[in-house]
XYZ file of C-alpha atoms in Angstrom:
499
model
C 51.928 43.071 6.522
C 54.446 40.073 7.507
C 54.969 38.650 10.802
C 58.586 38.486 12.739
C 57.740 34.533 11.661
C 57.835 35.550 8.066
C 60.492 37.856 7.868
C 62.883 35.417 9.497
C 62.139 32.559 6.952
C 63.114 35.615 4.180
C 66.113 35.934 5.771
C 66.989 32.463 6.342
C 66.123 31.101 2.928
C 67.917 34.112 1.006
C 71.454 34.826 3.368
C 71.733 31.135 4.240
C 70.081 29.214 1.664
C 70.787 31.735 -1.328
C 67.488 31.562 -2.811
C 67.056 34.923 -5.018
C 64.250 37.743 -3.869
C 62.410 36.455 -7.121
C 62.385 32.746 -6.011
C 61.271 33.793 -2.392
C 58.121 36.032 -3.607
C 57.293 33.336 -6.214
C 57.697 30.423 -3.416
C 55.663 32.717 -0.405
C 54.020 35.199 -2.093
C 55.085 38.047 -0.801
C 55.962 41.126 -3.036
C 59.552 41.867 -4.195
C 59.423 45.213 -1.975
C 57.927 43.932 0.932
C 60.964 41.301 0.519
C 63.596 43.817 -0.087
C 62.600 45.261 3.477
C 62.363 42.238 5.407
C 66.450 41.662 4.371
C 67.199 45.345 4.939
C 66.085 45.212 8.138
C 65.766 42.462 10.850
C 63.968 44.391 13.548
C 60.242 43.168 13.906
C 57.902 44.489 11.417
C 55.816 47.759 12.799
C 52.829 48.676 11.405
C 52.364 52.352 10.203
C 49.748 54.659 9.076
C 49.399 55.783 5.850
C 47.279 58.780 6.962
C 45.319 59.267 10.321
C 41.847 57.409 11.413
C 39.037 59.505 11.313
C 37.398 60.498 14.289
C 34.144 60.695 13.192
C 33.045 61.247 16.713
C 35.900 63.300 18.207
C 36.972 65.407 15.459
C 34.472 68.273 15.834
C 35.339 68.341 19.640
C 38.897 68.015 19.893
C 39.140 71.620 19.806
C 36.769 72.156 22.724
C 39.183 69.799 24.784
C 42.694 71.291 23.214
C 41.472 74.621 25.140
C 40.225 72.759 27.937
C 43.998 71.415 28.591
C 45.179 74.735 27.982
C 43.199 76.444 30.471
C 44.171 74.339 32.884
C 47.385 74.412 32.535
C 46.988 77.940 33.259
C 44.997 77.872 36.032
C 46.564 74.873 37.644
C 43.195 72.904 38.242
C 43.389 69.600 36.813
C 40.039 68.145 35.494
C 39.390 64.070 35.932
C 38.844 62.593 32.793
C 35.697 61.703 34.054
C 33.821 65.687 34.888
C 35.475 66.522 31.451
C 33.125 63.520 29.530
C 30.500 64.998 31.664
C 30.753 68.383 30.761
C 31.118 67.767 27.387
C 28.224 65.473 27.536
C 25.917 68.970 28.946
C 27.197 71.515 27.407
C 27.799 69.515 23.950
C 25.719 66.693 23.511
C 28.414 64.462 23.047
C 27.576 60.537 22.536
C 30.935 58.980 22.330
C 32.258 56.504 25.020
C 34.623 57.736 28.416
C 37.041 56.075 26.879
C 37.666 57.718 24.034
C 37.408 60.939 25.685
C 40.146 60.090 28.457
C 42.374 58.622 25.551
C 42.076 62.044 23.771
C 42.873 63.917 26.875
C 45.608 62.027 27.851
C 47.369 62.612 24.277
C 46.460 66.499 24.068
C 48.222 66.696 28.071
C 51.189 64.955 26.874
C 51.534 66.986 23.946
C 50.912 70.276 26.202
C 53.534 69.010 28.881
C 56.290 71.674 29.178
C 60.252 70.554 28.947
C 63.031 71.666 31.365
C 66.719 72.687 30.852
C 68.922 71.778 33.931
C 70.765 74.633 34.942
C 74.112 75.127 36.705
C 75.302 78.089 38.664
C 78.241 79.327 39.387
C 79.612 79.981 43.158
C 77.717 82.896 44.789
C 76.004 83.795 41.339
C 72.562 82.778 42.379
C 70.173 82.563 45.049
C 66.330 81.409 45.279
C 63.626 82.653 47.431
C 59.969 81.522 48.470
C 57.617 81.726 50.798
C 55.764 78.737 52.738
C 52.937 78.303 54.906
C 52.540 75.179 58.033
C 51.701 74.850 61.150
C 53.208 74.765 64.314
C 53.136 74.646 68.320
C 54.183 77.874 69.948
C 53.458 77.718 73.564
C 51.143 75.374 73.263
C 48.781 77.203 71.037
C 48.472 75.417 67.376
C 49.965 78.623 65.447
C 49.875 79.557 61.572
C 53.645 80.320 60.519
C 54.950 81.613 57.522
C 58.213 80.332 56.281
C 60.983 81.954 54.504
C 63.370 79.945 52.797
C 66.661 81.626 50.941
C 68.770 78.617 48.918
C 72.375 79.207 47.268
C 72.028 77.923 43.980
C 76.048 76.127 43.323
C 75.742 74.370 46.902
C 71.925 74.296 47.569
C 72.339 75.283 50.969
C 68.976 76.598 52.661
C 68.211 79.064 54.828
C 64.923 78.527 56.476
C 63.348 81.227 59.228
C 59.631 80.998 60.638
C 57.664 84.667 60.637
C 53.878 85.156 61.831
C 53.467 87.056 58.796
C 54.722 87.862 55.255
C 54.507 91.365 55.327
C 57.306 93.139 53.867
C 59.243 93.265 57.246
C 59.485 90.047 57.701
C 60.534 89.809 54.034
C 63.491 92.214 54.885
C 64.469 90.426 58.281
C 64.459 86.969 56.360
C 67.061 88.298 53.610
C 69.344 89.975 56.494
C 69.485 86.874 58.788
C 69.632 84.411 56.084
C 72.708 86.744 54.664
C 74.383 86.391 57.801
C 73.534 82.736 58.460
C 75.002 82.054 54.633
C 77.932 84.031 55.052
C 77.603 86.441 52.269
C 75.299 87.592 49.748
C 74.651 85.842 46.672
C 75.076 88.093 43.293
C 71.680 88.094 42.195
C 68.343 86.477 44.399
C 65.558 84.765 41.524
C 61.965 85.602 43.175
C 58.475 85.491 42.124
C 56.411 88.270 41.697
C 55.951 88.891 45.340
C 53.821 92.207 46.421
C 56.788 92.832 49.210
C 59.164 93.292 46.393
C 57.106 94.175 43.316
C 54.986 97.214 42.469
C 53.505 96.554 39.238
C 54.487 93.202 36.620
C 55.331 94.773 33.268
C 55.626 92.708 30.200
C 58.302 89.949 30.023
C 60.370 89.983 32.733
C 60.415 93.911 33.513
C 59.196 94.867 36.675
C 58.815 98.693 38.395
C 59.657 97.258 41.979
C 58.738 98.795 45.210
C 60.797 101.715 46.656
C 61.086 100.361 49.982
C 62.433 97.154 48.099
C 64.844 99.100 45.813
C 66.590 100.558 49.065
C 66.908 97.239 50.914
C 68.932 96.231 47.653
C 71.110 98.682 47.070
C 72.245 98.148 50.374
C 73.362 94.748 50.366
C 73.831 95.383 46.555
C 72.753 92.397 45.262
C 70.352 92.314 41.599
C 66.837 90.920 41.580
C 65.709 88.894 38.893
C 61.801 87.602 38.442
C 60.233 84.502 37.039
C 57.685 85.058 33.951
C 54.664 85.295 35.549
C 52.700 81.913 36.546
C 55.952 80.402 36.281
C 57.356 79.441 40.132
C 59.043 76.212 38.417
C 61.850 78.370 37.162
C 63.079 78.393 40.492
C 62.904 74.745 41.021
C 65.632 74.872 43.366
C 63.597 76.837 46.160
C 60.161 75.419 45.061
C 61.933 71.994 46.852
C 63.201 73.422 49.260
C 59.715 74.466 50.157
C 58.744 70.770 49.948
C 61.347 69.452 51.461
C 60.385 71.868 54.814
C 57.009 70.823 54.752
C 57.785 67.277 55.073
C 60.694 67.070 57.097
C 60.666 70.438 59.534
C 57.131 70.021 60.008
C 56.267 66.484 60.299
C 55.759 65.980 63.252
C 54.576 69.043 64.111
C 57.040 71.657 65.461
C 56.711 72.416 68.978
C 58.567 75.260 70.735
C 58.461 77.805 73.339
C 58.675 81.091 70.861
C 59.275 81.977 67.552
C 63.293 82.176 68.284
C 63.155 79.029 69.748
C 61.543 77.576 66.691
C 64.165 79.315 64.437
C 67.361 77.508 66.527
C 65.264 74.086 65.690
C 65.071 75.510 61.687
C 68.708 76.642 61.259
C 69.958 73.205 63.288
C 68.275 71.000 60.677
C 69.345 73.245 57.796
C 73.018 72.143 59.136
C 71.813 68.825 59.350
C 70.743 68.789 55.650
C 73.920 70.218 54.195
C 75.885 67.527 56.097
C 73.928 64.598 55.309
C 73.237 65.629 51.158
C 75.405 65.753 48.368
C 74.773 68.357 45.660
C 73.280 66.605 42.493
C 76.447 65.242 40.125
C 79.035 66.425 42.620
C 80.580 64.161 45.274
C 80.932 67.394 47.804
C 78.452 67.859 50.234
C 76.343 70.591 50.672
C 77.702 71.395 53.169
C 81.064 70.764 51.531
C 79.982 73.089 48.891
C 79.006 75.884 50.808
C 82.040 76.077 52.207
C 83.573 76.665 48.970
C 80.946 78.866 47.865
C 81.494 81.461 50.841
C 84.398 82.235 49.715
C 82.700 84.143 46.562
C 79.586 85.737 48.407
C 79.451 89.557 48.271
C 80.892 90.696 51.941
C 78.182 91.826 54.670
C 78.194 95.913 54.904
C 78.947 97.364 58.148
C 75.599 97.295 59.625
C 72.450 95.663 58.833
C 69.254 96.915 57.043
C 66.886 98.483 59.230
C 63.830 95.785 58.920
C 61.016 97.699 60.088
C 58.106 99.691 58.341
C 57.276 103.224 59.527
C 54.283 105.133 59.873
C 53.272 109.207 61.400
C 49.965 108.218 64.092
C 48.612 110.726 66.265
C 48.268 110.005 70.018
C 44.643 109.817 71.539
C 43.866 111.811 74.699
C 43.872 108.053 76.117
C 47.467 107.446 75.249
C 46.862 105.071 73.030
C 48.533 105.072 69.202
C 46.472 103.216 66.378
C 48.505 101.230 64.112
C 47.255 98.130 62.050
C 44.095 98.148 63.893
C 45.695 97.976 67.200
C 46.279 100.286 70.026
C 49.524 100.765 71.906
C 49.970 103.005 74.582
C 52.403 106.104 75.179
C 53.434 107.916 77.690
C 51.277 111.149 78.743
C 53.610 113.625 77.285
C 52.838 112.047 73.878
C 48.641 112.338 74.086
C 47.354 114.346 70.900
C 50.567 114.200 69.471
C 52.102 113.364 66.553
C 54.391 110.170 67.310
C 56.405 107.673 64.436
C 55.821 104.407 64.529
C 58.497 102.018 63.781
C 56.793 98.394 63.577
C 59.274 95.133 63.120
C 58.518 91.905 63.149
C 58.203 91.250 66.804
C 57.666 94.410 68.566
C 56.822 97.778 67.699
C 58.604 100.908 68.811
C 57.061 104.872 69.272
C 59.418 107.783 68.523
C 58.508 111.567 69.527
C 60.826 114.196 68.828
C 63.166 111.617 67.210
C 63.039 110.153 70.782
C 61.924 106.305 71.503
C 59.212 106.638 74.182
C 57.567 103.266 73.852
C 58.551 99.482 73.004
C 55.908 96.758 72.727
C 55.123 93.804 71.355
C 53.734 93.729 68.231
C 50.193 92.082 67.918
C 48.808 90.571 64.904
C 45.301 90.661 66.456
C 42.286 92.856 65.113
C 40.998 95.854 67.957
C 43.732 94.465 70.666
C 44.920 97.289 73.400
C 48.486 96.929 74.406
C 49.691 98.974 77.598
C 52.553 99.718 79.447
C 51.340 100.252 83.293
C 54.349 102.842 83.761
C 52.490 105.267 80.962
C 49.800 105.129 83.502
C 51.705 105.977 86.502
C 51.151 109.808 86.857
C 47.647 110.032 85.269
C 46.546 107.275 88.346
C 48.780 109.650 91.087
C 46.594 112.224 90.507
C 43.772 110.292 89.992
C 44.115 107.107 92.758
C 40.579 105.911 92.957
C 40.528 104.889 89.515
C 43.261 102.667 89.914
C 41.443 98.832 90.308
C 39.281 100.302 87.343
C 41.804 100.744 85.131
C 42.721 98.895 81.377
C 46.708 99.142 82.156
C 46.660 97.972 86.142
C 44.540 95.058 85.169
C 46.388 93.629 82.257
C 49.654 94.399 83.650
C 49.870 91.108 84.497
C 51.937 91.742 87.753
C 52.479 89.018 90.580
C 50.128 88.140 93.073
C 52.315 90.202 95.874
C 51.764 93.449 94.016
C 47.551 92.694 94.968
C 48.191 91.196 98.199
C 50.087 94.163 99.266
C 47.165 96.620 97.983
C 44.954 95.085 100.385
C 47.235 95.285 103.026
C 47.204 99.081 102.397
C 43.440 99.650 102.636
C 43.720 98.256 105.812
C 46.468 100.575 106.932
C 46.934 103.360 104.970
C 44.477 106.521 104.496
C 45.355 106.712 100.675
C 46.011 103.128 99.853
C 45.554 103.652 96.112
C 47.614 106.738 96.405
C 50.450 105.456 98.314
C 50.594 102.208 96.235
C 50.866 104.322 92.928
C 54.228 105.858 94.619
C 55.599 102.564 95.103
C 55.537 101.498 91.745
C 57.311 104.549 90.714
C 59.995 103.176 92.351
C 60.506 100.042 89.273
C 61.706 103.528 86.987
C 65.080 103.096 89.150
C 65.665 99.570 90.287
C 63.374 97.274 88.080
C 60.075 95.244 88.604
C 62.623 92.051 89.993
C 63.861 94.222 92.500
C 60.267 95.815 93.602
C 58.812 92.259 93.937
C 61.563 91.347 95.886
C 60.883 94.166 97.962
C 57.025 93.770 98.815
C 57.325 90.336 99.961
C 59.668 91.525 102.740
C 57.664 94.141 103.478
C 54.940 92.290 103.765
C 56.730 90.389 106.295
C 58.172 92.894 108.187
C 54.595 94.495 108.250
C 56.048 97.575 106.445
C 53.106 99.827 104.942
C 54.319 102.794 103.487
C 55.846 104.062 100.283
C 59.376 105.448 102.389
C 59.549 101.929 104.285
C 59.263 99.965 100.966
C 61.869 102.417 99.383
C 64.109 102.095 102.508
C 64.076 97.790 101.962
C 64.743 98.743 98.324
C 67.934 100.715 99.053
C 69.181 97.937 101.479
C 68.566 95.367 98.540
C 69.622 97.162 95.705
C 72.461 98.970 97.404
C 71.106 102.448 96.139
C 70.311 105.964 97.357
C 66.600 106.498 95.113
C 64.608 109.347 94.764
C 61.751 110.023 97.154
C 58.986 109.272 94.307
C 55.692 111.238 94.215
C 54.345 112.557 90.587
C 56.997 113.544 87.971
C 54.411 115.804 86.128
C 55.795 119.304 87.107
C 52.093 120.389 85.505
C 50.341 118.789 88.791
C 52.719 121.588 91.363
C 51.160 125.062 91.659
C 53.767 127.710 92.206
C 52.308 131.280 93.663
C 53.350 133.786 91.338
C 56.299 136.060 93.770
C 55.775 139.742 95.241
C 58.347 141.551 92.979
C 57.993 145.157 94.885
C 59.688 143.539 97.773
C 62.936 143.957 95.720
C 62.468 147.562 96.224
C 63.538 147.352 99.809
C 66.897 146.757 98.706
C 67.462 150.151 96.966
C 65.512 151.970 99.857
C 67.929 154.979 101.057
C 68.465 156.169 105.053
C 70.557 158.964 105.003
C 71.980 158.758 101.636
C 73.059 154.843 102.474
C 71.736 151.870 101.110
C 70.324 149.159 103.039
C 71.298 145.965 102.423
């Protein structure tokens, strides 16, 4: 093989000197051919194999690594080149060098790397959607949170919205805010195979999707396409954003007072993105973009999707309703019936007789008891001494006036439990604000009685309430009336009647 040295000097002594290809491989040696190619081309010389080295060493093996590098490019766990030359030193004897082993590796990754076609969308065509996991600072407790993020696929604008969970829900509620936040819905959304939207993967790209799923569609009437299985990347778009959230809406940590909070600090730097990023090969912003984009988003229908999942629970003699693990209370009417269940993302509402009887907030706890104190009301009327002993009174949570007035009672009244029972009644008509407000100035004015504390309510509220006692009609006993005094009336004297 000649050097760049030598192939010069054929060049030189044959275009500038005119020395003939014979004279030149009699004068240097060099074969007519090998001459031939040296004027044909002045590149420097490469040197090329005739047929590959053999492996003597590697050969037998290379098959063991070929699936090796496929597997893990299926499973996504990348093996050092280093545990792979000691695996195949234990479980093959091999006696090779490292070297040769990471070389081999190296080529049969490179060779098993997977190619990408850019893609372009047209406006309102396309949306993405993922989910993502951080953490954050909700009052002042380090909190798990679950990201949603919905991205229009001409402008890339994102739509990111923190949940406690990804249950299917949340899933919903994500879609309808980020539809309103975007302006529009997109033609088609691009997801992966989540369980919220999927019911079973079929081959390809078919899918039998949830029913639940199917409904929320049709109402915003947008299609649903799904990546092959295994393969997030063909949402790239989304898969970024994701990313992109982690590192810039969560470092530094979030911290904020509650989850809506949180989502005003999301949806602000969303803005903050489309304004401050153009959209790959365009000179428009994203911002810029989406403005242009809007304009061809299916409209929003009248009303949005209800975002909650519903369940039939029966009531427990204790008034409390089992959902998820967790108890929530009703109110007595409700006890061993059968009550719906409506749970959102946030709070969790009880329906019976198509009637909503109960709102609380949702817990995401294990075995947690949530009560409303008002449920309570009637059952601790009739039965007052159980009233410091009771779940509901203690984790009411009410202000320090409500217990200092209790004591004040025992000291004054001869059915202090009783009597305070009646009082709180009296939040049914003008609040808890307005009942607070009311035992602190009776507790000045040294007023110890349920018809004082409603008489300092009237003259705050400017209302004429109800004299409260129980509301149970089942607690009043009604004689049952002596119908034969009727007969009186038709009694005769004389032939007259008496009235």
């Amino acid at each position: 093989m000649i050097d760049v040295v030598d192939k010069e000097m054929i060049r030189r002594l044959h275009y500038v000197e005119g020395k003939s290809i014979r004279w030149i491989s009699r004068e240097l040696g060099f074969a007519r051919q090998t001459i031939r190619k040296a004027l044909e081309d002045a590149e420097p010389p490469m040197y090329h194999l005739r047929s590959p080295r053999p492996r003597p060493v590697t050969g037998h093996i290379r098959e063991v690594l070929a699936q090796w590098v496929a597997e893990e490019q299926k499973n996504k766990r990348h093996l050092t080149g280093e545990r792979i030359y000691q695996r195949l030193v234990e479980e093959y004897g091999y006696t090779g060098s490292p070297s040769t082993i990471r070389r081999l590796v190296g080529e049969l990754r490179r060779n098993a790397k997977e190619t990408f076609i850019p893609l372009e969308f047209r406006p309102g065509s396309n949306a993405q959607c993922d989910w993502g996991e951080d953490v954050a600072i909700l009052d002042r407790e380090e909190t798990l949170v679950q990201f949603f993020c919905l991205r229009l696929g001409f402008s890339r604008m994102p739509f990111v919205m923190a949940f406690p969970t990804q249950r299917q829900e949340a899933f919903f509620e994500g879609h309808t805010q980020g539809f309103i936040f975007l302006g529009g819905v997109p033609l088609s959304i691009t997801y992966d195979n989540l369980k919220t939207a999927v019911f079973k993967v079929l081959a390809g790209r078919n899918r039998i999707e949830q029913n639940s799923f199917i409904a929320f569609r049709s109402h915003y009437l947008f299609e649903s396409r799904y990546c092959n299985t295994g393969k997030g990347n063909e949402k790239g778009g989304v898969e970024n954003l994701v990313g992109f959230v982690h590192r810039n809406f969560f470092t530094p940590t979030p911290e904020a007072s509650d989850w809506a909070e949180l989502n005003e600090l999301f949806l602000k730097r969303c803005l903050d993105y489309a304004r401050t990023h153009k959209v790959p090969g365009s000179k428009m912003t994203v911002y810029e973009a989406w403005q242009e984009e809007k304009k061809h988003l299916l409209p929003l229908p009248p009303h949005p999707f209800p975002c909650y999942r519903h369940i039939e629970a029966k009531a427990a003699q204790n008034q409390l309703v089992r959902f998820e693990n967790n108890y929530y209370s009703v109110p007595p009417s409700c006890a061993g019936r059968l009550v719906v269940v409506r749970a959102y993302v946030h709070r969790v509402e009880i329906y019976a007789d198509h009637r909503l009887v109960a709102t609380h907030r949702r817990s995401y706890g294990t075995g947690e008891e949530i009560y409303d104190l008002d449920h309570y009301l009637e059952a601790l009327y009739r039965k007052p001494r159980a009233l410091e002993d009771a779940k509901p009174f203690h984790r009411a949570d009410l202000p320090p006036v409500y217990h200092r007035y209790l004591a004040a009672l025992k000291e004054h009244h001869a059915q202090p439990e009783k009597e305070f029972v009646q009082i709180l009644m009296y939040h049914r008509e003008v609040g808890w604000d307005a009942l607070t407000l009311a035992l602190n100035k009776a507790l000045d004015e040294r007023v110890y009685h349920a018809p004082g504390v409603r008489s300092i309510l009237e003259q705050l509220t400017g209302k004429c309430l109800i004299s409260q006692g129980t509301q149970d009609l089942s607690a009043y006993r009604v004689s049952r009336p002596n119908l034969k005094q009727f007969d009186l009336l038709g009694s005769c004297n004389n032939g007259r009647i008496v009235h």
